[in-house]
Short mmCIF file of C-alpha atoms in Angstrom, two decimals:
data_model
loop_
_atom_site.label_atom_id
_atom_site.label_comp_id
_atom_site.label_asym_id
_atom_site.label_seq_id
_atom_site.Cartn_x
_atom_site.Cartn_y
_atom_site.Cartn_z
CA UNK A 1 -30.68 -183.49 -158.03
CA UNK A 2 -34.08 -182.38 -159.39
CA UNK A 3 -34.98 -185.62 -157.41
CA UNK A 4 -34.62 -183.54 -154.47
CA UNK A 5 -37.60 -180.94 -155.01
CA UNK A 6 -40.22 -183.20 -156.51
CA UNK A 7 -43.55 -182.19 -155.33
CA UNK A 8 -44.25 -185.87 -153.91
CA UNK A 9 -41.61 -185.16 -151.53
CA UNK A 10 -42.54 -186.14 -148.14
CA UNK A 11 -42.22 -183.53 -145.52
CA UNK A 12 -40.93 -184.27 -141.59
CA UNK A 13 -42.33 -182.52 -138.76
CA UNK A 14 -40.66 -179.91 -136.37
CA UNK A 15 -40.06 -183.02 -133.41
CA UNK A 16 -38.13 -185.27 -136.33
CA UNK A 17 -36.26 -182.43 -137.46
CA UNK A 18 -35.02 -181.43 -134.10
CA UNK A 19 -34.87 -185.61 -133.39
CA UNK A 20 -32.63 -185.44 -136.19
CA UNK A 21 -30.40 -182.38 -135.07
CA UNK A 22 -29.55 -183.15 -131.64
CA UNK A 23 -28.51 -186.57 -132.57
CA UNK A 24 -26.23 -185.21 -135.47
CA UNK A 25 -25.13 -183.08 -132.73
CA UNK A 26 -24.14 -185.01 -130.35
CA UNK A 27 -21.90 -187.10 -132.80
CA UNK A 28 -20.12 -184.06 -133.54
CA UNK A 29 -19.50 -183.65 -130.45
CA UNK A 30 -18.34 -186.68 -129.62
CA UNK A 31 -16.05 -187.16 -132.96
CA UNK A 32 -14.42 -183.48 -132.26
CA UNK A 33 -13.49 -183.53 -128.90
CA UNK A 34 -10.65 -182.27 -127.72
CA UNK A 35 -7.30 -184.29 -127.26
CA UNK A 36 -6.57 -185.34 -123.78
CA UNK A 37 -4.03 -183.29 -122.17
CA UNK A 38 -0.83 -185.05 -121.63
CA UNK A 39 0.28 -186.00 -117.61
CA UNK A 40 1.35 -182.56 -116.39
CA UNK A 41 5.38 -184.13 -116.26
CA UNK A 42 5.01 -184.99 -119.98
CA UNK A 43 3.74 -181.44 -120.64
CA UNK A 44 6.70 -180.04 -118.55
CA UNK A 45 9.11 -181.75 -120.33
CA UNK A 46 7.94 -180.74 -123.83
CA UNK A 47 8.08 -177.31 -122.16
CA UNK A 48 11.88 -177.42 -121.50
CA UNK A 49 12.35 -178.79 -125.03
CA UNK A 50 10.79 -176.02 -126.52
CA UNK A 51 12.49 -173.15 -124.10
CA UNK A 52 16.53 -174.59 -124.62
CA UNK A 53 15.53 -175.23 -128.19
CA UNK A 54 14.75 -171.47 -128.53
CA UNK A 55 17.94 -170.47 -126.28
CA UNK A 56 19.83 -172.08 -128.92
CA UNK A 57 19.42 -170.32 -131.92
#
């Protein structure tokens, strides 16, 4: 790791840096995105499930 700080380092400039940001950024986004919501009969179903399952016990 001492690799890391050697003083021949090269240094990037503010534009990289944010270059660099908003891309890792926008992967983020676009690898945690939110699950499509399932059709709203599918969802209604899964509803009714989950109410007689909890009227049964």
């Amino acid at each position: 790791m001492a690799g890391l700080f050697a003083n021949d380092s090269e240094q990037i400039d503010r534009r990289t840096s944010r270059s660099i940001c908003d891309a890792v950024g926008e992967r983020l986004q676009q690898s945690l995105r939110p699950e499509p919501r399932l059709p709203t009969h599918l969802e209604q179903l899964l509803n009714e499930l989950q109410k007689r399952d909890r009227d049964t016990h």
